[in-house]
Coordinates of C-alpha atoms and ligand atoms in Angstrom, one line a residue:
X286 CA 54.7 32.8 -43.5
X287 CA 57.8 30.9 -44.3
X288 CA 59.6 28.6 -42.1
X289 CA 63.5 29.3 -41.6
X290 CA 66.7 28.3 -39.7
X291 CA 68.4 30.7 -37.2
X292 CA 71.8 31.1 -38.6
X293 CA 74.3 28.5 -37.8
X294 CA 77.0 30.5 -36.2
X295 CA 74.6 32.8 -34.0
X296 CA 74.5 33.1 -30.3
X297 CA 71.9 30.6 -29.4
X298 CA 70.3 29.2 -25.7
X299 CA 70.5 25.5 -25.7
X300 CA 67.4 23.7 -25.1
X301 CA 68.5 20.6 -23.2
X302 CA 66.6 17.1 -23.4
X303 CA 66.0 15.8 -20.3
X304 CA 64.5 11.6 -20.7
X305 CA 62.3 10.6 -18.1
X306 CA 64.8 7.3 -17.8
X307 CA 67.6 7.9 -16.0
X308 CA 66.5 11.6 -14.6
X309 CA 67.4 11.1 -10.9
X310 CA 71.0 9.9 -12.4
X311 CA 71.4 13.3 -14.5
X312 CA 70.1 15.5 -11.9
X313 CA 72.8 13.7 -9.2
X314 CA 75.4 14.6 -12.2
X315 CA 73.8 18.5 -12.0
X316 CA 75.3 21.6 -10.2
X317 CA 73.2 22.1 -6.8
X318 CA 71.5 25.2 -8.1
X319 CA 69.8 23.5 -11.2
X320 CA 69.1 20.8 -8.8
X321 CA 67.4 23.7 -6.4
X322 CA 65.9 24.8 -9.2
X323 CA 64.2 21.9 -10.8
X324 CA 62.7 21.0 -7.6
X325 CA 61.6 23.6 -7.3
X326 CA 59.6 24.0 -10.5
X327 CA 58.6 20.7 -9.8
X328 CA 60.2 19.0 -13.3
X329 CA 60.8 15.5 -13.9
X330 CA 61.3 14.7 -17.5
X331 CA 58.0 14.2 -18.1
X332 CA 57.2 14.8 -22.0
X333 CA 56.4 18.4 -22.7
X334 CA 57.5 19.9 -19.9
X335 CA 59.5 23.1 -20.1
X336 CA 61.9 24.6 -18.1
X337 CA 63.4 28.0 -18.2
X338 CA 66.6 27.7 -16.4
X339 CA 67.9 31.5 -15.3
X340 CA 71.9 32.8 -15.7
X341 CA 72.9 35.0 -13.1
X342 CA 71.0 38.0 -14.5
X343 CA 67.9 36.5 -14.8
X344 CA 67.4 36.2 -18.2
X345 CA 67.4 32.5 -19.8
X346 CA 70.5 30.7 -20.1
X347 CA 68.9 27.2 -20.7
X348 CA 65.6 25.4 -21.3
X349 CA 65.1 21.6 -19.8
X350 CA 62.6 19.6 -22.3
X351 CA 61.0 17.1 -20.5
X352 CA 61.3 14.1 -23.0
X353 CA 59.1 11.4 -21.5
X354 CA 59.4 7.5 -22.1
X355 CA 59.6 5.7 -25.3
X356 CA 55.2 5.6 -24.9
X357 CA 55.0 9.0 -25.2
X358 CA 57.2 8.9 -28.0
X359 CA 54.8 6.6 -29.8
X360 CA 51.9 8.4 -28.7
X361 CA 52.6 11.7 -29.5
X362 CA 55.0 13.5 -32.6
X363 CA 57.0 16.7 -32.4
X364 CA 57.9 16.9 -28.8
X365 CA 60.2 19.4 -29.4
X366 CA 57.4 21.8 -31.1
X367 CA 56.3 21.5 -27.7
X368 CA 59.5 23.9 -26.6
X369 CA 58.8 25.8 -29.8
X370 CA 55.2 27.0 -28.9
X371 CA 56.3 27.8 -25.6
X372 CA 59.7 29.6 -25.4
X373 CA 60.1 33.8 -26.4
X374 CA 61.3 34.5 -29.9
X375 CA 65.2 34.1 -29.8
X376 CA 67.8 31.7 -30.9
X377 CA 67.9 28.5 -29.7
X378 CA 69.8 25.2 -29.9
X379 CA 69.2 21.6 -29.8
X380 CA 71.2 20.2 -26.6
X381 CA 71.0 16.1 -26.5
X382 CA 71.6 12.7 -27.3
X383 CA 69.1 11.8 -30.1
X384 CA 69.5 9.8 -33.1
X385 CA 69.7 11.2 -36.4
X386 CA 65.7 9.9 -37.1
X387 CA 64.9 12.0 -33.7
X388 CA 66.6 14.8 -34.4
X389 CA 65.6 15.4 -37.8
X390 CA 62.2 15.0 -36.2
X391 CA 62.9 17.8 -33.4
X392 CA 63.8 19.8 -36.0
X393 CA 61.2 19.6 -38.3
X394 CA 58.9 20.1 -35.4
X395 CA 59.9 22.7 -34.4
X396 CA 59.6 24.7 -37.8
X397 CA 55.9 23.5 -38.1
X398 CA 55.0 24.6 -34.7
X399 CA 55.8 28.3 -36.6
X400 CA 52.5 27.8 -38.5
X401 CA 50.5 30.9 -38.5
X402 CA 47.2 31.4 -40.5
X403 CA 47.2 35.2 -40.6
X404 CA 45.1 36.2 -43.7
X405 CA 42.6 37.4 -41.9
X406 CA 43.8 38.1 -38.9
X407 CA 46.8 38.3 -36.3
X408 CA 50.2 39.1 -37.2
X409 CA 53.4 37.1 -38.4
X410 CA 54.7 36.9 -34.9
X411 CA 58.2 36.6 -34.5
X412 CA 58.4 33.3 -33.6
X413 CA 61.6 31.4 -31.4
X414 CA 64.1 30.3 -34.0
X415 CA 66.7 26.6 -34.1
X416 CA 69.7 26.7 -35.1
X417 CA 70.2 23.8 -37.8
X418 CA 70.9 20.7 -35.3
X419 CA 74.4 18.8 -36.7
X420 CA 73.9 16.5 -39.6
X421 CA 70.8 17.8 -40.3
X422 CA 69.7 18.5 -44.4
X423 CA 68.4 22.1 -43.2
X424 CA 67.0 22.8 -46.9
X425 CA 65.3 19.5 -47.3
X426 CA 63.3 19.9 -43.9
X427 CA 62.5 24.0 -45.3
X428 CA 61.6 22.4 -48.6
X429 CA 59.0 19.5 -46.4
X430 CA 58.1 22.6 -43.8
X431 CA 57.4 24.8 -46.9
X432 CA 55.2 22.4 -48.5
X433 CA 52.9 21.6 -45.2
X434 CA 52.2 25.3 -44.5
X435 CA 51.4 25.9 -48.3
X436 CA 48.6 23.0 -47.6
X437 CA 47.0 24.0 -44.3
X438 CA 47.3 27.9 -45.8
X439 CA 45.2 26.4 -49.4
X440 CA 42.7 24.3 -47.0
X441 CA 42.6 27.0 -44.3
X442 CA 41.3 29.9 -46.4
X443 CA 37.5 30.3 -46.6
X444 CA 36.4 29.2 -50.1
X445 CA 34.9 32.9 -50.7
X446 CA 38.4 33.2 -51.3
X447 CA 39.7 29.7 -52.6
X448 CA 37.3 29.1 -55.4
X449 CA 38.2 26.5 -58.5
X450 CA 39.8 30.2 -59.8
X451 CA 42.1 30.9 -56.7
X452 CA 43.5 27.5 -56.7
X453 CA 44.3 27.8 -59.7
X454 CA 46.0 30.9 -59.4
X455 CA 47.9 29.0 -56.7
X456 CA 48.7 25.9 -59.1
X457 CA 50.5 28.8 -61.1
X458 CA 52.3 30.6 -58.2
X459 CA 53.9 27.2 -57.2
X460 CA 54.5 26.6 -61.5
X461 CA 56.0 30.1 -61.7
X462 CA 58.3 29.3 -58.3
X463 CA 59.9 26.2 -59.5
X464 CA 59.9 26.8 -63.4
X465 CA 57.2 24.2 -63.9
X466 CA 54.5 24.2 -67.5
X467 CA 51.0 24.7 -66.1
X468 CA 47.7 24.3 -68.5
X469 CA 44.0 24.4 -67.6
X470 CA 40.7 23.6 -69.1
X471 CA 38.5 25.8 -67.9
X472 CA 34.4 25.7 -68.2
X473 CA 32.7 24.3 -71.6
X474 CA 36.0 24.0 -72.7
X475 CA 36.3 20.8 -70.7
X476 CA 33.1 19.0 -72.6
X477 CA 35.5 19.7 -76.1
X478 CA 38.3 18.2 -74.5
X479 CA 36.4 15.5 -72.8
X480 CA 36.2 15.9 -68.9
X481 CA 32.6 15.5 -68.9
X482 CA 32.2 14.8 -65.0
X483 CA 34.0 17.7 -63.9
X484 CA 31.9 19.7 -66.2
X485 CA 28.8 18.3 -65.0
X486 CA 29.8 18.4 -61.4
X487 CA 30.7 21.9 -61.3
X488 CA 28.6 23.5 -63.9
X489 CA 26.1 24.7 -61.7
X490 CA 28.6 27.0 -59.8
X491 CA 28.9 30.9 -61.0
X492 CA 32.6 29.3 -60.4
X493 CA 33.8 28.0 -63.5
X494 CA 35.3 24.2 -63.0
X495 CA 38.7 23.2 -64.2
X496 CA 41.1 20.7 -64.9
X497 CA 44.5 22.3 -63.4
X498 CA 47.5 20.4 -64.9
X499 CA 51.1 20.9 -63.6
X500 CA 54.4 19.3 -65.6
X501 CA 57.9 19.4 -64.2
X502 CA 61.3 17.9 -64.6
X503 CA 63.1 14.9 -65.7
X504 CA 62.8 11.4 -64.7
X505 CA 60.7 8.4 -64.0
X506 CA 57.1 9.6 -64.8
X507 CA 55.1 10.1 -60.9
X508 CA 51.5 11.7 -61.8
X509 CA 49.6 13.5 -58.3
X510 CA 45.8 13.6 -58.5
X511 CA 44.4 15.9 -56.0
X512 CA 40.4 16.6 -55.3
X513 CA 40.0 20.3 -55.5
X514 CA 36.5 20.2 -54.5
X515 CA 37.0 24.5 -53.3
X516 CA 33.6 24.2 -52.0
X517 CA 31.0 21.2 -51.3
X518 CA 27.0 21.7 -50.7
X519 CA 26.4 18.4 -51.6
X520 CA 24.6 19.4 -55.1
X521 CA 20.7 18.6 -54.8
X522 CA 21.5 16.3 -52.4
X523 CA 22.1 19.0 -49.8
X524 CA 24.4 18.6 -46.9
X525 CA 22.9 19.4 -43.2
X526 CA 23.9 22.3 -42.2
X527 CA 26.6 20.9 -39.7
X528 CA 27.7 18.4 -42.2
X529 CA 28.3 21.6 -44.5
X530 CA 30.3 23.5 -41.8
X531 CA 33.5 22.3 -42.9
X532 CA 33.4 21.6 -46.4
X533 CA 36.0 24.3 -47.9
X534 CA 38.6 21.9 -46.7
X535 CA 37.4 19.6 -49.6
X536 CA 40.3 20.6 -51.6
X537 CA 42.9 19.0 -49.1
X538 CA 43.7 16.4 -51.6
X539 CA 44.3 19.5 -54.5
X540 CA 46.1 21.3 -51.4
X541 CA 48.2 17.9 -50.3
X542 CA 49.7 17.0 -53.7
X543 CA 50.7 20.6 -54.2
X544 CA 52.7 20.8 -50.8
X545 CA 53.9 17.3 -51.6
X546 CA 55.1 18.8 -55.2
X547 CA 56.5 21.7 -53.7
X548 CA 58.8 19.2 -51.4
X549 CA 60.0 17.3 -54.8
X550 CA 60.5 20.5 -56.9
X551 CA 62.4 22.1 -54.0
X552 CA 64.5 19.6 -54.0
X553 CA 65.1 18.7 -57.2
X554 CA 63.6 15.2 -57.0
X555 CA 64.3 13.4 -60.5
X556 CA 61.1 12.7 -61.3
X557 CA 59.2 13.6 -64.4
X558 CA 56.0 15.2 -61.9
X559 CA 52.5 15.6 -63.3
X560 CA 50.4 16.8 -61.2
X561 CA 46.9 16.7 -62.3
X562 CA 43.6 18.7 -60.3
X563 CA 40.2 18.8 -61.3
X564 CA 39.2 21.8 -59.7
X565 CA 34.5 23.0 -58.9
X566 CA 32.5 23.9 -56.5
X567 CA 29.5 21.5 -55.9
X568 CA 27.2 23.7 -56.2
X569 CA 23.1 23.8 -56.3
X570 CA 21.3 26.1 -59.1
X571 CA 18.8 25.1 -61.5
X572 CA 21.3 23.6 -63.9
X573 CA 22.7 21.0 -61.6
X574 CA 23.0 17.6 -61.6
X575 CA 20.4 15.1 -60.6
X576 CA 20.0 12.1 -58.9
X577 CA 19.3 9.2 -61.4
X578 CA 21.3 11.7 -64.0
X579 CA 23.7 8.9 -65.8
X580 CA 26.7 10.1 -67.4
X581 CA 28.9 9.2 -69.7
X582 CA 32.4 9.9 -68.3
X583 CA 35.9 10.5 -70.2
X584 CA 36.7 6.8 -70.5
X585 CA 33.1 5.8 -71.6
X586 CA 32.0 4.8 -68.8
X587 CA 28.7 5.2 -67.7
X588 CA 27.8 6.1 -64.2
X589 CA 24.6 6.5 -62.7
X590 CA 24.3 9.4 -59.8
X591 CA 22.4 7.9 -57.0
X592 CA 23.8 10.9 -54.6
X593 CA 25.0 14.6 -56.0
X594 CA 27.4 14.5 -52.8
X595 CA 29.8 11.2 -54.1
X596 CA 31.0 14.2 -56.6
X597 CA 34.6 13.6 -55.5
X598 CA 34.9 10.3 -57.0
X599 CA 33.2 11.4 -60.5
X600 CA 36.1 14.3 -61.0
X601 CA 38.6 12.1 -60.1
X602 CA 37.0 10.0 -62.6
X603 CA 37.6 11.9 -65.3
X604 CA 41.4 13.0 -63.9
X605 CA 42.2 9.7 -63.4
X606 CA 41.3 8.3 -66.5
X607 CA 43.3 11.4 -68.2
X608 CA 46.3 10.0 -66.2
X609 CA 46.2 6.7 -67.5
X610 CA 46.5 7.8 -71.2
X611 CA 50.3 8.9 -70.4
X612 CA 50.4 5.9 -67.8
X613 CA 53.5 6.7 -65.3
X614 CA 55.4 4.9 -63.2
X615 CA 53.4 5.7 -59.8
X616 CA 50.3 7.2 -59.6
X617 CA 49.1 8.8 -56.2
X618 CA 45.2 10.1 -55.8
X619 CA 44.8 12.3 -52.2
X620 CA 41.1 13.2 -51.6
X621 CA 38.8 14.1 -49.1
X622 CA 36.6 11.5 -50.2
X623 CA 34.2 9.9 -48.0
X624 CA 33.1 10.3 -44.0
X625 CA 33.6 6.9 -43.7
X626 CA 37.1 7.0 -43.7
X627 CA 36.8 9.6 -40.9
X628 CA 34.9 7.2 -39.0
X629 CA 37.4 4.0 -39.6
X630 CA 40.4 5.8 -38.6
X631 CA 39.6 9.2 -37.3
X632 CA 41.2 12.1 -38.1
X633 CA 44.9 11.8 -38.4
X634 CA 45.9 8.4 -39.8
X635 CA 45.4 8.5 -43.2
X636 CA 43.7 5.4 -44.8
X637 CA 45.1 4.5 -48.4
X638 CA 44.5 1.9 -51.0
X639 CA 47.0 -0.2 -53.1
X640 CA 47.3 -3.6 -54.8
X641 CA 51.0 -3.2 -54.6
X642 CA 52.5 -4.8 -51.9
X643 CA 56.1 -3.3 -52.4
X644 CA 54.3 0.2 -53.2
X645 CA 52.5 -0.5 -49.4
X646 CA 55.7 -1.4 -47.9
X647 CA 57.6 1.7 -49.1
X648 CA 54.6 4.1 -48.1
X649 CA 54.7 2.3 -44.4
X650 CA 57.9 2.4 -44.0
X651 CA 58.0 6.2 -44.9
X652 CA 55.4 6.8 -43.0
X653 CA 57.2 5.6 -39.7
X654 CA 60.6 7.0 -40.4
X655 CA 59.2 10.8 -40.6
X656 CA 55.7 10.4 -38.1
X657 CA 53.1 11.4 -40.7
X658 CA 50.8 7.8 -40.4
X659 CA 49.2 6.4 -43.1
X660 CA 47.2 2.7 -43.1
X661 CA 46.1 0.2 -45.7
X662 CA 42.8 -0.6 -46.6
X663 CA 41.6 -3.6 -49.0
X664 CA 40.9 -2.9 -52.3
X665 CA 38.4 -5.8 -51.8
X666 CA 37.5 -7.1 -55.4
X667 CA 34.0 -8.9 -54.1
X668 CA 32.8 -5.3 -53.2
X669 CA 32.8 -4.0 -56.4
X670 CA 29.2 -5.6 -56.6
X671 CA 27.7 -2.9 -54.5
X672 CA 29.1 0.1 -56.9
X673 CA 27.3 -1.8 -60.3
X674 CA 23.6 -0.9 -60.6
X675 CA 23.1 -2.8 -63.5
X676 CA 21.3 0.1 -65.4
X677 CA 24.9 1.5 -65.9
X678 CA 28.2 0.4 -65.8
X679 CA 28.3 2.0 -62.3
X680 CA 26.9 3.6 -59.3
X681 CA 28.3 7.0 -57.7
X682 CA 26.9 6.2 -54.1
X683 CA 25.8 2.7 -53.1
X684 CA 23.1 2.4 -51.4
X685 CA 23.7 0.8 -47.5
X686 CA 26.5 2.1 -45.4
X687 CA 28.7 -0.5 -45.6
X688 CA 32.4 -0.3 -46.0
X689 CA 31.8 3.5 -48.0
X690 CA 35.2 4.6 -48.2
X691 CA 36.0 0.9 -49.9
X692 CA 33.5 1.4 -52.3
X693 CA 34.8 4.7 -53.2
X694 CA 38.8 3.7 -53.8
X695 CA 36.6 0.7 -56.1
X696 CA 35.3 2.9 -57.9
X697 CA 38.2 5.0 -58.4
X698 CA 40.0 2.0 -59.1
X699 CA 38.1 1.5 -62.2
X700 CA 39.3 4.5 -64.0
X701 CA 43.4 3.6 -63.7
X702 CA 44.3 1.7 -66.3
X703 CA 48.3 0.3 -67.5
X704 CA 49.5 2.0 -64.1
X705 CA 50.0 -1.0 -61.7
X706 CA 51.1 1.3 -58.7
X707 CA 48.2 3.3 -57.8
X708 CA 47.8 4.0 -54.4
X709 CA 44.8 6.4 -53.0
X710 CA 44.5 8.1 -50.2
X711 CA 41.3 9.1 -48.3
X712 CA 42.3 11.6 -45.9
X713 CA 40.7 13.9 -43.7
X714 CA 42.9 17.2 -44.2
X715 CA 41.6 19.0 -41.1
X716 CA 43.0 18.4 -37.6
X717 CA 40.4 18.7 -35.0
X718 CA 42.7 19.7 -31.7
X719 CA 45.6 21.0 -31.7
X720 CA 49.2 19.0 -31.2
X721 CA 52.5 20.2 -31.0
X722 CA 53.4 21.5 -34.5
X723 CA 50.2 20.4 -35.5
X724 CA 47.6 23.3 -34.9
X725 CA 44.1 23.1 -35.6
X726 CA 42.7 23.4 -39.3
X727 CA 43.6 22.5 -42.4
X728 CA 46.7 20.1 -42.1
X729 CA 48.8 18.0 -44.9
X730 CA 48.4 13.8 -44.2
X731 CA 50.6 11.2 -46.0
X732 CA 52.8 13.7 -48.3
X733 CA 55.7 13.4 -45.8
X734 CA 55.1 9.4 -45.6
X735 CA 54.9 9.7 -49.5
X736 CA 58.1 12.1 -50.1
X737 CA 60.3 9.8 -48.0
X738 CA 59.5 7.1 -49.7
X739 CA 59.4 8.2 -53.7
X740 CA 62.7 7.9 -54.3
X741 CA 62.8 4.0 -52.9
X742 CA 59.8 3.7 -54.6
X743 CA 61.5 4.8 -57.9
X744 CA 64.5 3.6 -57.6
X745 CA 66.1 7.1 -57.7
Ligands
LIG27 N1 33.6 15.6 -49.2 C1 32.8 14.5 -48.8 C2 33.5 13.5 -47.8 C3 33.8 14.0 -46.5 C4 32.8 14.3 -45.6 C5 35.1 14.0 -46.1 C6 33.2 14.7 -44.3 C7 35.5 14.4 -44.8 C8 34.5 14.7 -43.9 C9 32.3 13.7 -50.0 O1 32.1 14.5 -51.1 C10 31.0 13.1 -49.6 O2 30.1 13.9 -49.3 N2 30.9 11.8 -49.5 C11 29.7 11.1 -49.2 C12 29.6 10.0 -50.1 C13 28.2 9.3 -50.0 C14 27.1 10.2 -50.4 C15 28.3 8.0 -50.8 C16 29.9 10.6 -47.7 O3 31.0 10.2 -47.4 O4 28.9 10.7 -47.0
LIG28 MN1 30.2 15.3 -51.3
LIG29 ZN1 33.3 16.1 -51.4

C-alpha cells in the first residue's frame, strides 16, 4: 500500500472547509439551494462533519468539511482524514483558507487515512485521492506518509511472520531501496563480536538474534537505535496471558526508526544515518536466561537480571554502547520499553528523555508544528540509586514500582558515552481506537516530531 497524490491537473470535486466561527455569515453569503440544503442535512461546521453537496445530476459536485473551533483543533489531528475515510474513491481538492502549517497538515492527513493492513486480509481498496494542495512539498509528505505505513505494516504483522529474520529482511528491502550498506551479526556470531546481551536475551528462541546495522549518506553523523524485540514472552519471568496479547508490537522502536530513515533517505537528508537494531525474540526454552543471571555486557558492565522481561533495556545496552564507539552528533533510542510509560502518558504522547535542553526544544517544537506529540521526562540523576544492586554494577528491573520508565532511560543512559545529545523515547507504538488517519494497531510516535526537527537540530 503506497500513499500517492491525484494528479495536479485532473478534474477534481473540491472539498470546502466550512469553520464553525463565522458559519451563519458564510451561509448568508451562499446561493439559497446550498442554504436549503445544509439545513436540511442539519450541518453546522461542526468538526468532522461531512457534507455531500449534489450538482444538478445528482452526483457530487462539492463536499462541506465541518471544521470546528480552534478546541477541536487542539484536541483532535487530521480533520481532513476525517473527509478522507468518508468520501467515494475519486479526485478531490482542498477548497479553503488555511495556513501553510494547516494545510500541510490536511494533506498529510488525508494520505494516512489511506492506511490499509491487507496481508492477511481485505483488499487495496481504491481509496478517494487529493490533489497536491498549492505550496505544498507533495514528495516530502509521500516520503513522511511512506515512512508511517512502513511502521504500522512492521508492527502490524503477527510475529509468526516478523521474527528477528523478517525484520531483517526488511532492514535490507529499505537498504536496497535507497542504496544504503546493511550488515548483521547474526547468532553466536554476536558473542565473537561482543553483543553479549543480545545474545543472551535471545538465545533461547529457535529465532536466531541479531544486531541489524544500516549506513547511509553524507553528513553530520545521526545514529537511530530501535528495540526490535519481534516477539516478547517475558523470558522465565512469563507474561500473563493478557499482558502477552500484544507483545509483537515490541519492535515499534526497530519499526519507528526505519520509517523515520525512510523519511530522511527519501529525501535526501544530509546526514551521515546509522541506524542500529538489535533484533530476538524473548523467548522461554531451557537455555534461557535467569533471574539473578549477571552478565557482563559489551561495555563491561555488569548487570544483574532481577526480571527476564526488562530485556529491552539489556539489547539496547549492548547497541547503545556499540553507538558510542563511533559517537555521532545525535543519537536517538525509540523503544517499547516499559508499561509505565503507558501509564504516565497513555497511549499517544510519546514520553522521551534528554539532558539537552536545545535538543528538548527542537524535538517540542517539531513536535507541535507537524501534530505527532512527544513530552519530556527527567533523566533524574538521584534515581539511579534504585537501578544499583550493589552485587553488580546494575540492576535490569528494580524492585518497587516507582517511576519504572525513569529507571529504564537511567539505565540506558549508562551505556551512551562522548554523545551529549541522546534523547530516548519510550513509546507505546500501538493505537488503541481509532482517529482520523490514525487507525487502530501498530502506529509510528515521535519520528515526524523528530524528522522536522533534525535538520534544526543539525544545523543542516
Ligand atoms: N515490552 C515491555 C514493555 C511494555 C509493556 C511496553 C506493555 C508497552 C506495553 C518490556 O519489555 C517490559 O516487559 N517491561 C517491564 C519492565 C519491568 C519488568 C521492570 C514492564 O514495564 O513491566
Ligand atoms: Mn519485557
Ligand atoms: Zn519488551
Amino acid at each position: 500500500m503506497t500513499p500517492r497524490f491525484a494528479d495536479p491537473d485532473s478534474r477534481a470535486i473540491p472539498v470546502r472547509i466550512v469553520p464553525k466561527a463565522g458559519f451563519d455569515d458564510w451561509l448568508g453569503r451562499q446561493d439559497e439551494p446550498l442554504r436549503d440544503w445544509v439545513h436540511a442535512c442539519d450541518f453546522t461546521g461542526a468538526a468532522g462533519q461531512v457534507l455531500r453537496v449534489p450538482g444538478p445530476d445528482l452526483s457530487v459536485a462539492r463536499v462541506l468539511l465541518g471544521w470546528g473551533n480552534h478546541r477541536d483543533h487542539t484536541r483532535k489531528r487530521f480533520q481532513m482524514a476525517r473527509a478522507a475515510a468518508t468520501l467515494a474513491p475519486g479526485t478531490y481538492s482542498l477548497d479553503g483558507d488555511l495556513t501553510a502549517n494547516a494545510t500541510e497538515e490536511a494533506a498529510l492527513g488525508w494520505l494516512l487515512a489511506g492506511y490499509r493492513f491487507t496481508r492477511y486480509a481485505g483488499k487495496d481498496r481504491d481509496v478517494p485521492l487529493l490533489r497536491v494542495p498549492r505550496g505544498v512539498d507533495a514528495a516530502r509528505l509521500i516520503a513522511i506518509a511512506e515512512g508511517e505505513f512502513l511502521t504500522r505494516d512492521l508492527i502490524n504483522t503477527p510475529s509468526s511472520d516478523m521474527g528477528p529474520a523478517e525484520l531483517e529482511a526488511a532492514t535490507r528491502d529499505l537498504a536496497a531501496r535507497h542504496g544504503a550498506d546493511i550488515q548483521v551479526t547474526t547468532g553466536d556470531a554476536l558473542l565473537d563480536a561482543n553483543f553479549p546481551l543480545i545474545h543472551t536475551v535471545g538465545r533461547a528462541s529457535t529465532r536466531a538474534p541479531r544486531l541489524i546495522e544500516l549506513t547511509w549518506g553524507e553528513g553530520p553523523a545521526v545514529t537511530l537505535v530501535g528495540k526490535g524485540v519481534c516477539f516478547d514472552t517475558g523470558g522465565l519471568n512469563l507474561k500473563p496471558g493478557a499482558s502477552m496479547g500484544l507483545m509483537k508490537k515490541d519492535m515499534g522502536g526497530a519499526a519507528t526508526v526505519l520509517g523515520l530513515a525512510h523519511m530522511i533517505m527519501a529525501t535526501g537528508l544530509k546526514v551521515r544515518l546509522r541506524v542500529l537494531i538489535p533484533a530476538v525474540e524473548n523467548a522461554v526454552s531451557g537455555n534461557a536466561f535467569r533471574p539473578g543471571d549477571i552478565l557482563t555486557a559489551r561495555n563491561g558492565m555488569t548487570v544483574e537480571i532481577n526480571n527476564t522481561d526488562a530485556e529491552g533495556r539489556l539489547v539496547l545496552a549492548d547497541a547503545l554502547a556499540f553507538a558510542s564507539e563511533d559517537p555521532p552528533e545525535l543519537t536517538i533510542c525509540m523503544a517499547t520499553l516499559t508499561g509505565a510509560a503507558r501509564v504516565a502518558l497513555g497511549p499517544d504522547l510519546a514520553p522521551y528523555y534528554t539532558d539537552d535542553d536545545a535538543l528538548a526544544m527542537a524535538l517540542s517544537h517539531g513536535a507541535a508544528r507537524v501534530r505527532d506529540p512527544v513530552w519530556r521526562m527527567p533523566l533524574h540523576r538521584p534515581y539511579e540509586a534504585m537501578i544499583e544492586p550493589g552485587i553488580a554494577d546494575l540492576d535490569n528491573a528494580p524492585s518497587g514500582s516507582f517511576a519504572g520508565s525513569v529507571t529504564a532511560a537511567l539505565f540506558l543512559d549508562r551505556f551512551v558515552k562522548d554523545t551529549p545529545r541522546f534523547a530516548h523515547f519510550d513509546i507505546y507504538g500501538w493505537n488503541p481506537t481509532a482517529a482520523p488517519g490514525r487507525p487502530k494497531g501498530g502506529i509510528g510516535m515521535g519520528a515526524r516530531a523528530i524528522f522536522d526537527a533534525l535538520p534544526g537540530i543539525l544545523s543542516i
